mmCIF file of C-alpha atoms in Angstrom:
data_model
loop_
_atom_site.group_PDB
_atom_site.id
_atom_site.type_symbol
_atom_site.label_atom_id
_atom_site.label_comp_id
_atom_site.label_asym_id
_atom_site.label_seq_id
_atom_site.Cartn_x
_atom_site.Cartn_y
_atom_site.Cartn_z
ATOM 1 C CA UNK A 7 26.294 -41.741 -7.574
ATOM 2 C CA UNK A 8 29.506 -40.396 -6.173
ATOM 3 C CA UNK A 9 31.021 -36.955 -7.404
ATOM 4 C CA UNK A 10 34.086 -34.846 -6.251
ATOM 5 C CA UNK A 11 33.910 -31.406 -6.933
ATOM 6 C CA UNK A 12 36.580 -28.404 -7.880
ATOM 7 C CA UNK A 13 35.168 -25.213 -6.707
ATOM 8 C CA UNK A 14 35.370 -21.866 -6.033
ATOM 9 C CA UNK A 15 33.609 -22.729 -2.042
ATOM 10 C CA UNK A 16 30.593 -24.147 0.017
ATOM 11 C CA UNK A 17 32.547 -23.361 3.224
ATOM 12 C CA UNK A 18 31.137 -19.102 2.892
ATOM 13 C CA UNK A 19 29.258 -17.395 2.046
ATOM 14 C CA UNK A 20 30.601 -14.005 2.202
ATOM 15 C CA UNK A 21 30.615 -12.373 -1.073
ATOM 16 C CA UNK A 22 29.856 -15.517 -3.163
ATOM 17 C CA UNK A 23 27.005 -17.032 -4.470
ATOM 18 C CA UNK A 24 28.212 -20.437 -4.946
ATOM 19 C CA UNK A 25 28.606 -21.154 -1.283
ATOM 20 C CA UNK A 26 24.623 -21.348 -0.944
ATOM 21 C CA UNK A 27 23.814 -23.131 -4.393
ATOM 22 C CA UNK A 28 26.061 -25.837 -3.280
ATOM 23 C CA UNK A 29 24.721 -26.361 -0.475
ATOM 24 C CA UNK A 30 21.314 -26.507 -1.177
ATOM 25 C CA UNK A 31 22.549 -28.794 -4.379
ATOM 26 C CA UNK A 32 24.114 -31.378 -1.877
ATOM 27 C CA UNK A 33 21.708 -31.500 0.201
ATOM 28 C CA UNK A 34 19.181 -32.641 -1.851
ATOM 29 C CA UNK A 35 21.628 -34.993 -3.529
ATOM 30 C CA UNK A 36 22.263 -36.341 -0.476
ATOM 31 C CA UNK A 37 18.861 -36.910 0.493
ATOM 32 C CA UNK A 38 18.104 -38.872 -2.624
ATOM 33 C CA UNK A 39 21.580 -41.312 -1.600
ATOM 34 C CA UNK A 40 23.985 -39.689 -3.432
ATOM 35 C CA UNK A 41 27.947 -38.775 -1.857
ATOM 36 C CA UNK A 42 29.353 -35.723 -2.571
ATOM 37 C CA UNK A 43 33.176 -34.287 -1.867
ATOM 38 C CA UNK A 44 34.091 -30.860 -2.186
ATOM 39 C CA UNK A 45 37.607 -29.110 -2.875
ATOM 40 C CA UNK A 46 37.737 -25.885 -1.801
ATOM 41 C CA UNK A 47 41.215 -24.007 -1.282
ATOM 42 C CA UNK A 48 41.195 -22.689 2.185
ATOM 43 C CA UNK A 49 41.980 -18.993 1.942
ATOM 44 C CA UNK A 50 42.299 -16.220 4.160
ATOM 45 C CA UNK A 51 39.424 -13.863 3.555
ATOM 46 C CA UNK A 52 36.486 -16.577 3.716
ATOM 47 C CA UNK A 53 38.404 -18.646 6.991
ATOM 48 C CA UNK A 54 37.543 -15.528 8.634
ATOM 49 C CA UNK A 55 33.898 -15.531 7.449
ATOM 50 C CA UNK A 56 33.511 -19.228 7.451
ATOM 51 C CA UNK A 57 29.570 -19.691 8.183
ATOM 52 C CA UNK A 58 29.797 -24.154 6.807
ATOM 53 C CA UNK A 59 32.271 -26.789 8.416
ATOM 54 C CA UNK A 60 30.324 -29.527 7.097
ATOM 55 C CA UNK A 61 28.262 -30.203 4.518
ATOM 56 C CA UNK A 62 25.232 -32.078 4.315
ATOM 57 C CA UNK A 63 25.203 -35.279 1.833
ATOM 58 C CA UNK A 64 28.878 -35.032 1.568
ATOM 59 C CA UNK A 65 32.262 -34.485 2.021
ATOM 60 C CA UNK A 66 34.266 -30.929 2.191
ATOM 61 C CA UNK A 67 38.176 -30.601 2.168
ATOM 62 C CA UNK A 68 39.798 -27.356 2.782
ATOM 63 C CA UNK A 69 43.296 -27.498 1.864
ATOM 64 C CA UNK A 70 45.820 -24.821 1.158
ATOM 65 C CA UNK A 71 48.489 -26.494 -0.553
ATOM 66 C CA UNK A 72 47.637 -27.870 -4.330
ATOM 67 C CA UNK A 73 50.605 -30.181 -4.334
ATOM 68 C CA UNK A 74 49.639 -31.526 -1.115
ATOM 69 C CA UNK A 75 46.679 -31.488 -1.360
ATOM 70 C CA UNK A 76 46.749 -33.839 -4.986
ATOM 71 C CA UNK A 77 47.174 -37.613 -3.448
ATOM 72 C CA UNK A 78 43.772 -37.277 -1.725
ATOM 73 C CA UNK A 79 41.928 -35.733 -4.477
ATOM 74 C CA UNK A 80 43.525 -38.881 -6.702
ATOM 75 C CA UNK A 81 41.953 -40.888 -4.041
ATOM 76 C CA UNK A 82 38.571 -39.748 -4.523
ATOM 77 C CA UNK A 83 38.354 -39.485 -7.833
ATOM 78 C CA UNK A 84 39.046 -43.326 -7.884
ATOM 79 C CA UNK A 85 35.607 -44.758 -7.194
ATOM 80 C CA UNK A 86 34.062 -41.169 -8.464
ATOM 81 C CA UNK A 87 31.085 -41.722 -11.244
ATOM 82 C CA UNK A 88 31.636 -38.085 -12.256
ATOM 83 C CA UNK A 89 34.106 -35.298 -11.258
ATOM 84 C CA UNK A 90 33.745 -31.652 -11.895
ATOM 85 C CA UNK A 91 35.862 -28.433 -12.330
ATOM 86 C CA UNK A 92 33.716 -24.965 -11.688
ATOM 87 C CA UNK A 93 34.051 -21.173 -12.434
ATOM 88 C CA UNK A 94 36.038 -19.256 -10.414
ATOM 89 C CA UNK A 95 37.730 -22.388 -8.795
ATOM 90 C CA UNK A 96 41.732 -21.125 -8.014
ATOM 91 C CA UNK A 97 43.074 -24.229 -9.215
ATOM 92 C CA UNK A 98 41.243 -25.286 -11.854
ATOM 93 C CA UNK A 99 43.562 -26.053 -14.911
ATOM 94 C CA UNK A 100 44.977 -28.031 -12.212
ATOM 95 C CA UNK A 101 42.506 -29.835 -11.155
ATOM 96 C CA UNK A 102 41.376 -30.262 -13.996
ATOM 97 C CA UNK A 103 43.701 -32.134 -15.543
ATOM 98 C CA UNK A 104 43.269 -34.972 -12.609
ATOM 99 C CA UNK A 105 39.772 -34.828 -13.424
ATOM 100 C CA UNK A 106 40.260 -35.582 -17.036
ATOM 101 C CA UNK A 107 42.903 -38.548 -16.162
ATOM 102 C CA UNK A 108 40.848 -39.815 -14.185
ATOM 103 C CA UNK A 109 37.944 -42.312 -14.832
ATOM 104 C CA UNK A 110 33.961 -41.545 -14.657
ATOM 105 C CA UNK A 111 32.695 -38.385 -16.268
ATOM 106 C CA UNK A 112 33.909 -35.215 -16.890
ATOM 107 C CA UNK A 113 32.044 -32.256 -15.797
ATOM 108 C CA UNK A 114 33.177 -28.070 -16.176
ATOM 109 C CA UNK A 115 30.020 -26.709 -14.213
ATOM 110 C CA UNK A 116 29.938 -22.768 -15.102
ATOM 111 C CA UNK A 117 28.733 -20.304 -12.365
ATOM 112 C CA UNK A 118 29.725 -17.491 -13.775
ATOM 113 C CA UNK A 119 28.790 -17.628 -17.718
ATOM 114 C CA UNK A 120 27.694 -14.198 -18.651
ATOM 115 C CA UNK A 121 31.264 -12.930 -16.864
ATOM 116 C CA UNK A 122 33.222 -16.269 -18.924
ATOM 117 C CA UNK A 123 32.089 -15.002 -22.139
ATOM 118 C CA UNK A 124 32.981 -10.809 -21.132
ATOM 119 C CA UNK A 125 36.928 -11.721 -20.068
ATOM 120 C CA UNK A 126 36.605 -13.781 -23.012
ATOM 121 C CA UNK A 127 35.435 -11.262 -25.203
ATOM 122 C CA UNK A 128 37.524 -8.673 -23.652
ATOM 123 C CA UNK A 129 41.067 -11.532 -23.961
ATOM 124 C CA UNK A 130 41.654 -11.434 -20.503
ATOM 125 C CA UNK A 131 42.505 -14.661 -19.400
ATOM 126 C CA UNK A 132 40.017 -17.595 -17.290
ATOM 127 C CA UNK A 133 41.289 -18.826 -14.707
ATOM 128 C CA UNK A 134 40.074 -21.724 -14.133
ATOM 129 C CA UNK A 135 39.808 -22.784 -18.211
ATOM 130 C CA UNK A 136 43.320 -23.851 -19.426
ATOM 131 C CA UNK A 137 44.263 -23.709 -22.917
ATOM 132 C CA UNK A 138 42.272 -25.883 -24.401
ATOM 133 C CA UNK A 139 38.961 -24.814 -23.378
ATOM 134 C CA UNK A 140 36.250 -27.006 -22.768
ATOM 135 C CA UNK A 141 36.486 -29.226 -25.842
ATOM 136 C CA UNK A 142 38.298 -32.008 -22.985
ATOM 137 C CA UNK A 143 34.283 -32.357 -21.119
ATOM 138 C CA UNK A 144 32.324 -34.755 -21.501
ATOM 139 C CA UNK A 145 29.469 -32.286 -20.258
ATOM 140 C CA UNK A 146 29.842 -28.739 -19.660
ATOM 141 C CA UNK A 147 27.160 -27.009 -17.115
ATOM 142 C CA UNK A 148 26.110 -23.578 -17.286
ATOM 143 C CA UNK A 149 24.048 -21.499 -14.782
ATOM 144 C CA UNK A 150 22.737 -19.217 -17.547
ATOM 145 C CA UNK A 151 20.380 -20.841 -20.839
ATOM 146 C CA UNK A 152 19.682 -18.892 -23.737
ATOM 147 C CA UNK A 153 22.298 -18.000 -26.719
ATOM 148 C CA UNK A 154 25.202 -18.352 -23.670
ATOM 149 C CA UNK A 155 25.141 -22.247 -24.725
ATOM 150 C CA UNK A 156 25.605 -22.427 -27.905
ATOM 151 C CA UNK A 157 28.510 -19.645 -26.850
ATOM 152 C CA UNK A 158 30.089 -21.871 -24.751
ATOM 153 C CA UNK A 159 30.653 -23.683 -28.018
ATOM 154 C CA UNK A 160 31.528 -21.571 -30.395
ATOM 155 C CA UNK A 161 33.932 -19.653 -28.211
ATOM 156 C CA UNK A 162 35.594 -22.212 -26.264
ATOM 157 C CA UNK A 163 34.384 -25.845 -27.759
ATOM 158 C CA UNK A 164 32.289 -27.321 -25.564
ATOM 159 C CA UNK A 165 31.037 -30.849 -27.194
ATOM 160 C CA UNK A 166 28.198 -30.911 -24.714
ATOM 161 C CA UNK A 167 26.251 -28.732 -22.781
ATOM 162 C CA UNK A 168 22.765 -28.489 -21.080
ATOM 163 C CA UNK A 169 21.666 -25.376 -18.846
ATOM 164 C CA UNK A 170 21.593 -25.829 -15.092
ATOM 165 C CA UNK A 171 20.347 -23.426 -12.870
ATOM 166 C CA UNK A 172 20.142 -22.211 -9.095
ATOM 167 C CA UNK A 173 17.250 -23.356 -6.956
ATOM 168 C CA UNK A 174 16.468 -23.310 -3.252
ATOM 169 C CA UNK A 175 16.611 -24.918 -0.343
ATOM 170 C CA UNK A 176 12.958 -25.207 0.994
ATOM 171 C CA UNK A 177 14.039 -26.296 3.968
ATOM 172 C CA UNK A 178 16.293 -23.431 4.814
ATOM 173 C CA UNK A 179 14.714 -20.936 2.772
ATOM 174 C CA UNK A 180 10.380 -20.518 3.617
ATOM 175 C CA UNK A 181 8.386 -17.406 5.024
ATOM 176 C CA UNK A 182 10.021 -15.607 8.805
ATOM 177 C CA UNK A 183 7.338 -14.176 11.272
ATOM 178 C CA UNK A 184 7.349 -10.503 10.323
ATOM 179 C CA UNK A 185 9.126 -7.663 12.822
ATOM 180 C CA UNK A 186 6.829 -6.367 15.634
ATOM 181 C CA UNK A 187 7.482 -2.803 15.158
ATOM 182 C CA UNK A 188 6.968 -1.473 11.369
ATOM 183 C CA UNK A 189 8.218 -3.462 8.810
ATOM 184 C CA UNK A 190 10.537 -1.592 5.589
ATOM 185 C CA UNK A 191 8.585 -0.192 2.337
ATOM 186 C CA UNK A 192 11.812 -1.728 0.404
ATOM 187 C CA UNK A 193 15.144 -4.972 1.065
ATOM 188 C CA UNK A 194 17.874 -5.934 -1.527
ATOM 189 C CA UNK A 195 20.357 -7.685 -0.584
ATOM 190 C CA UNK A 196 23.239 -8.088 -2.959
ATOM 191 C CA UNK A 197 26.995 -8.278 -2.635
ATOM 192 C CA UNK A 198 27.929 -4.273 -4.228
ATOM 193 C CA UNK A 199 28.589 -4.634 -7.782
ATOM 194 C CA UNK A 200 29.900 -1.785 -10.147
ATOM 195 C CA UNK A 201 27.993 -3.270 -13.354
ATOM 196 C CA UNK A 202 24.940 -2.887 -11.140
ATOM 197 C CA UNK A 203 25.326 0.667 -9.178
ATOM 198 C CA UNK A 204 23.217 2.272 -11.714
ATOM 199 C CA UNK A 205 20.180 0.032 -11.392
ATOM 200 C CA UNK A 206 19.892 0.071 -7.924
ATOM 201 C CA UNK A 207 20.651 4.232 -7.524
ATOM 202 C CA UNK A 208 18.055 4.217 -10.116
ATOM 203 C CA UNK A 209 15.556 1.119 -7.999
ATOM 204 C CA UNK A 210 16.204 1.282 -4.088
ATOM 205 C CA UNK A 211 18.651 4.582 -3.856
ATOM 206 C CA UNK A 212 16.444 7.162 -5.302
ATOM 207 C CA UNK A 213 13.240 5.697 -4.459
ATOM 208 C CA UNK A 214 14.394 6.207 -0.912
ATOM 209 C CA UNK A 215 15.272 10.199 -1.146
ATOM 210 C CA UNK A 216 11.743 10.387 -2.529
ATOM 211 C CA UNK A 217 10.150 8.656 0.368
ATOM 212 C CA UNK A 218 11.877 9.793 3.437
ATOM 213 C CA UNK A 219 9.314 8.899 5.598
ATOM 214 C CA UNK A 220 9.470 5.890 4.651
ATOM 215 C CA UNK A 221 12.269 2.814 5.785
ATOM 216 C CA UNK A 222 14.632 1.250 3.225
ATOM 217 C CA UNK A 223 17.217 -2.100 3.878
ATOM 218 C CA UNK A 224 20.476 -3.041 2.456
ATOM 219 C CA UNK A 225 22.308 -6.181 3.158
ATOM 220 C CA UNK A 226 25.829 -7.030 2.094
ATOM 221 C CA UNK A 227 29.073 -7.496 1.673
ATOM 222 C CA UNK A 228 32.132 -5.095 -0.039
ATOM 223 C CA UNK A 229 29.993 -1.528 0.171
ATOM 224 C CA UNK A 230 32.779 1.165 -0.347
ATOM 225 C CA UNK A 231 32.835 3.838 1.765
ATOM 226 C CA UNK A 232 31.964 6.629 -0.167
ATOM 227 C CA UNK A 233 28.191 4.736 -1.172
ATOM 228 C CA UNK A 234 25.170 7.188 -1.140
ATOM 229 C CA UNK A 235 23.484 6.729 1.689
ATOM 230 C CA UNK A 236 20.393 8.630 2.669
ATOM 231 C CA UNK A 237 19.280 8.677 7.205
ATOM 232 C CA UNK A 238 16.528 5.944 5.615
ATOM 233 C CA UNK A 239 19.085 3.057 4.715
ATOM 234 C CA UNK A 240 19.620 0.922 6.540
ATOM 235 C CA UNK A 241 22.781 -0.938 6.686
ATOM 236 C CA UNK A 242 23.752 -4.904 7.071
ATOM 237 C CA UNK A 243 27.200 -5.636 6.591
ATOM 238 C CA UNK A 244 26.450 -9.389 6.192
ATOM 239 C CA UNK A 245 23.579 -10.865 6.432
ATOM 240 C CA UNK A 246 24.312 -15.362 7.053
ATOM 241 C CA UNK A 247 22.503 -17.577 5.357
ATOM 242 C CA UNK A 248 20.406 -18.748 8.188
ATOM 243 C CA UNK A 249 19.398 -14.742 8.739
ATOM 244 C CA UNK A 250 18.352 -14.179 4.803
ATOM 245 C CA UNK A 251 14.502 -15.441 6.053
ATOM 246 C CA UNK A 252 14.587 -12.816 8.670
ATOM 247 C CA UNK A 253 15.576 -10.073 5.838
ATOM 248 C CA UNK A 254 13.694 -10.846 3.623
ATOM 249 C CA UNK A 255 10.538 -10.083 6.501
ATOM 250 C CA UNK A 256 11.385 -6.687 7.542
ATOM 251 C CA UNK A 257 10.547 -5.272 4.908
ATOM 252 C CA UNK A 258 7.108 -4.894 2.983
ATOM 253 C CA UNK A 259 8.845 -6.062 -0.782
ATOM 254 C CA UNK A 260 12.398 -6.990 -1.661
ATOM 255 C CA UNK A 261 14.670 -5.410 -4.971
ATOM 256 C CA UNK A 262 16.426 -8.015 -7.489
ATOM 257 C CA UNK A 263 19.111 -6.043 -9.569
ATOM 258 C CA UNK A 264 21.197 -8.542 -11.928
ATOM 259 C CA UNK A 265 24.867 -7.325 -12.921
ATOM 260 C CA UNK A 266 25.108 -5.767 -16.413
ATOM 261 C CA UNK A 267 27.111 -9.076 -17.949
ATOM 262 C CA UNK A 268 24.478 -11.481 -16.692
ATOM 263 C CA UNK A 269 21.340 -9.093 -17.773
ATOM 264 C CA UNK A 270 22.751 -8.726 -21.228
ATOM 265 C CA UNK A 271 23.597 -12.523 -21.693
ATOM 266 C CA UNK A 272 19.650 -13.706 -20.140
ATOM 267 C CA UNK A 273 17.800 -17.172 -18.947
ATOM 268 C CA UNK A 274 20.750 -16.443 -15.189
ATOM 269 C CA UNK A 275 18.492 -16.036 -12.114
ATOM 270 C CA UNK A 276 19.791 -15.490 -9.156
ATOM 271 C CA UNK A 277 19.800 -18.295 -6.412
ATOM 272 C CA UNK A 278 18.891 -14.680 -4.026
ATOM 273 C CA UNK A 279 16.187 -14.698 -6.524
ATOM 274 C CA UNK A 280 14.612 -18.025 -5.679
ATOM 275 C CA UNK A 281 15.219 -17.398 -2.185
ATOM 276 C CA UNK A 282 13.273 -14.722 -1.617
ATOM 277 C CA UNK A 283 10.272 -16.183 -3.674
ATOM 278 C CA UNK A 284 11.124 -19.060 -1.118
ATOM 279 C CA UNK A 285 10.478 -16.793 1.796
ATOM 280 C CA UNK A 286 7.277 -15.419 0.366
ATOM 281 C CA UNK A 287 9.067 -12.284 -0.303
ATOM 282 C CA UNK A 288 7.129 -9.897 -3.105
ATOM 283 C CA UNK A 289 10.113 -9.755 -4.942
ATOM 284 C CA UNK A 290 10.235 -5.584 -7.766
ATOM 285 C CA UNK A 291 13.474 -7.250 -10.143
ATOM 286 C CA UNK A 292 14.609 -5.453 -13.829
ATOM 287 C CA UNK A 293 14.009 -7.189 -17.239
ATOM 288 C CA UNK A 294 16.094 -9.820 -18.984
ATOM 289 C CA UNK A 295 15.380 -11.850 -21.499
ATOM 290 C CA UNK A 296 14.099 -15.231 -20.113
ATOM 291 C CA UNK A 297 12.575 -14.146 -16.735
ATOM 292 C CA UNK A 298 8.986 -14.459 -18.149
ATOM 293 C CA UNK A 299 10.429 -18.588 -18.401
ATOM 294 C CA UNK A 300 10.954 -18.480 -14.759
ATOM 295 C CA UNK A 301 8.222 -15.850 -12.891
ATOM 296 C CA UNK A 302 5.128 -15.168 -14.383
ATOM 297 C CA UNK A 303 5.223 -10.975 -14.897
ATOM 298 C CA UNK A 304 3.061 -9.463 -12.950
ATOM 299 C CA UNK A 305 1.502 -12.307 -10.670
ATOM 300 C CA UNK A 306 3.583 -13.834 -10.129
ATOM 301 C CA UNK A 307 6.866 -11.135 -9.938
ATOM 302 C CA UNK A 308 6.470 -6.920 -10.704
ATOM 303 C CA UNK A 309 8.742 -5.696 -13.162
ATOM 304 C CA UNK A 310 10.404 -2.485 -12.650
ATOM 305 C CA UNK A 311 12.892 -0.540 -14.859
ATOM 306 C CA UNK A 312 12.295 3.036 -13.231
ATOM 307 C CA UNK A 313 12.060 4.750 -10.186
ATOM 308 C CA UNK A 314 8.787 5.589 -10.664
ATOM 309 C CA UNK A 315 7.848 2.132 -11.663
ATOM 310 C CA UNK A 316 9.034 1.052 -7.919
ATOM 311 C CA UNK A 317 7.195 3.999 -6.581
ATOM 312 C CA UNK A 318 3.736 2.540 -8.172
ATOM 313 C CA UNK A 319 4.756 -0.921 -6.563
ATOM 314 C CA UNK A 320 4.955 0.279 -3.239
ATOM 315 C CA UNK A 321 2.124 1.685 -3.584
ATOM 316 C CA UNK A 322 0.433 -1.284 -3.443
ATOM 317 C CA UNK A 323 -1.370 -2.279 -0.490
ATOM 318 C CA UNK A 324 -0.364 -5.135 1.748
ATOM 319 C CA UNK A 325 -2.638 -7.597 0.719
ATOM 320 C CA UNK A 326 -1.937 -7.634 -3.098
ATOM 321 C CA UNK A 327 2.001 -7.458 -2.204
ATOM 322 C CA UNK A 328 1.159 -10.580 -0.209
ATOM 323 C CA UNK A 329 -0.460 -12.890 -2.785
ATOM 324 C CA UNK A 330 2.289 -12.035 -5.844
ATOM 325 C CA UNK A 331 4.640 -12.955 -2.975
ATOM 326 C CA UNK A 332 2.574 -16.165 -2.462
ATOM 327 C CA UNK A 333 2.116 -16.897 -6.215
ATOM 328 C CA UNK A 334 6.039 -16.202 -6.251
ATOM 329 C CA UNK A 335 6.502 -19.117 -4.072
ATOM 330 C CA UNK A 336 3.927 -21.226 -4.967
ATOM 331 C CA UNK A 337 5.778 -21.024 -8.392
ATOM 332 C CA UNK A 338 9.294 -21.385 -7.078
ATOM 333 C CA UNK A 339 7.935 -24.745 -4.968
ATOM 334 C CA UNK A 340 6.981 -26.682 -7.429
ATOM 335 C CA UNK A 341 9.833 -25.482 -10.068
ATOM 336 C CA UNK A 342 12.498 -23.434 -8.704
ATOM 337 C CA UNK A 343 14.349 -25.696 -5.760
ATOM 338 C CA UNK A 344 17.498 -27.657 -4.709
ATOM 339 C CA UNK A 345 15.772 -30.706 -5.580
ATOM 340 C CA UNK A 346 14.342 -30.373 -8.911
ATOM 341 C CA UNK A 347 17.882 -29.704 -10.144
ATOM 342 C CA UNK A 348 19.405 -32.181 -8.570
ATOM 343 C CA UNK A 349 17.070 -34.988 -9.836
ATOM 344 C CA UNK A 350 17.866 -32.422 -13.313
ATOM 345 C CA UNK A 351 21.594 -32.897 -12.819
ATOM 346 C CA UNK A 352 21.343 -36.805 -11.883
ATOM 347 C CA UNK A 353 19.876 -37.034 -15.124
ATOM 348 C CA UNK A 354 22.409 -35.377 -17.287
ATOM 349 C CA UNK A 355 25.229 -37.245 -15.018
ATOM 350 C CA UNK A 356 23.493 -40.675 -16.005
ATOM 351 C CA UNK A 357 23.400 -39.810 -19.822
ATOM 352 C CA UNK A 358 26.688 -38.625 -20.367
ATOM 353 C CA UNK A 359 27.962 -41.939 -18.357
ATOM 354 C CA UNK A 360 25.519 -44.001 -20.575
ATOM 355 C CA UNK A 361 27.008 -41.533 -23.409
ATOM 356 C CA UNK A 362 30.440 -42.493 -22.519
ATOM 357 C CA UNK A 363 30.479 -45.797 -22.568
ATOM 358 C CA UNK A 364 29.233 -46.059 -26.063
ATOM 359 C CA UNK A 365 31.518 -44.070 -27.305
ATOM 360 C CA UNK A 366 34.711 -46.252 -25.380
ATOM 361 C CA UNK A 367 33.028 -49.696 -26.556
ATOM 362 C CA UNK A 368 32.743 -47.953 -30.234
ATOM 363 C CA UNK A 369 36.497 -46.611 -29.764
ATOM 364 C CA UNK A 370 34.421 -43.347 -31.577
ATOM 365 C CA UNK A 371 32.632 -40.521 -30.772
ATOM 366 C CA UNK A 372 28.933 -41.052 -29.392
#
């Protein structure tokens, strides 16, 4: 199957969760004999932090001007089995018109469903979704499950919706050797976001203040100058994809903090949750509805709601933390790999393609 994607960025993982997810998914699709062509606008902030120039299992098309790349996009779409526009695609509305005019299955993939719905509620513009909403697409995929699926139908007119959750590339994420020096107590990997700062304060910064003899590590971009650092918090400004396993290995456990809109929606596991688990890192996570469908609380992941919960978790022995980390890793290898998600995607596309053929033959909606 050939899939053409118009998305945000696959070439730079700087402040961009889409890239790592797409890299894993494209590699898995390629290993199974499929081909992906990914169109990405070449913008300065990603160009200056680019950590990938070619994609395994596909072709990357970087362009600076939409009008100039349209002929090439039309050529790629002409023999595509499916074509997809994603959330935050900078030319999403224009790309949608190309996609809907092409043969094959027409797909929209919202990798930011809680943000989409929150902006819709606030009356804000949705760059990648045009005035017709999602009704013209044969299939709408959502990174978020649960009630968000119904909201995409009710609010944006999606006719057929299915979840396609995050995943992990197990060839790239595996346990790394711990450092020879003393390990940190807790790590946190995530781009700065104001809407999760309250939880970062309670679940990371305050434990660091209360345990000044321990080391804590933050990795991620866009932290402001007035961020309330303490002397025992160490900062990795940009943790490239290839350094993630090493980053997780520097601490006895790692913290997952969910953005407010994602937590409110539920059923929205961060890709970094699966990556940390694949690296064998014991995970401390805030709670959101549906989390227990992805990991078993207390045996595969630790739920923390307060500073005291974090301190209690950090007091666990190395053997207990290692057991939780390994259990989370085994669950991820069984249920949350890129290969698993690639198979789910192909099954959804194949079923939708069959439904479209039935619809076209009958001259009515299937």
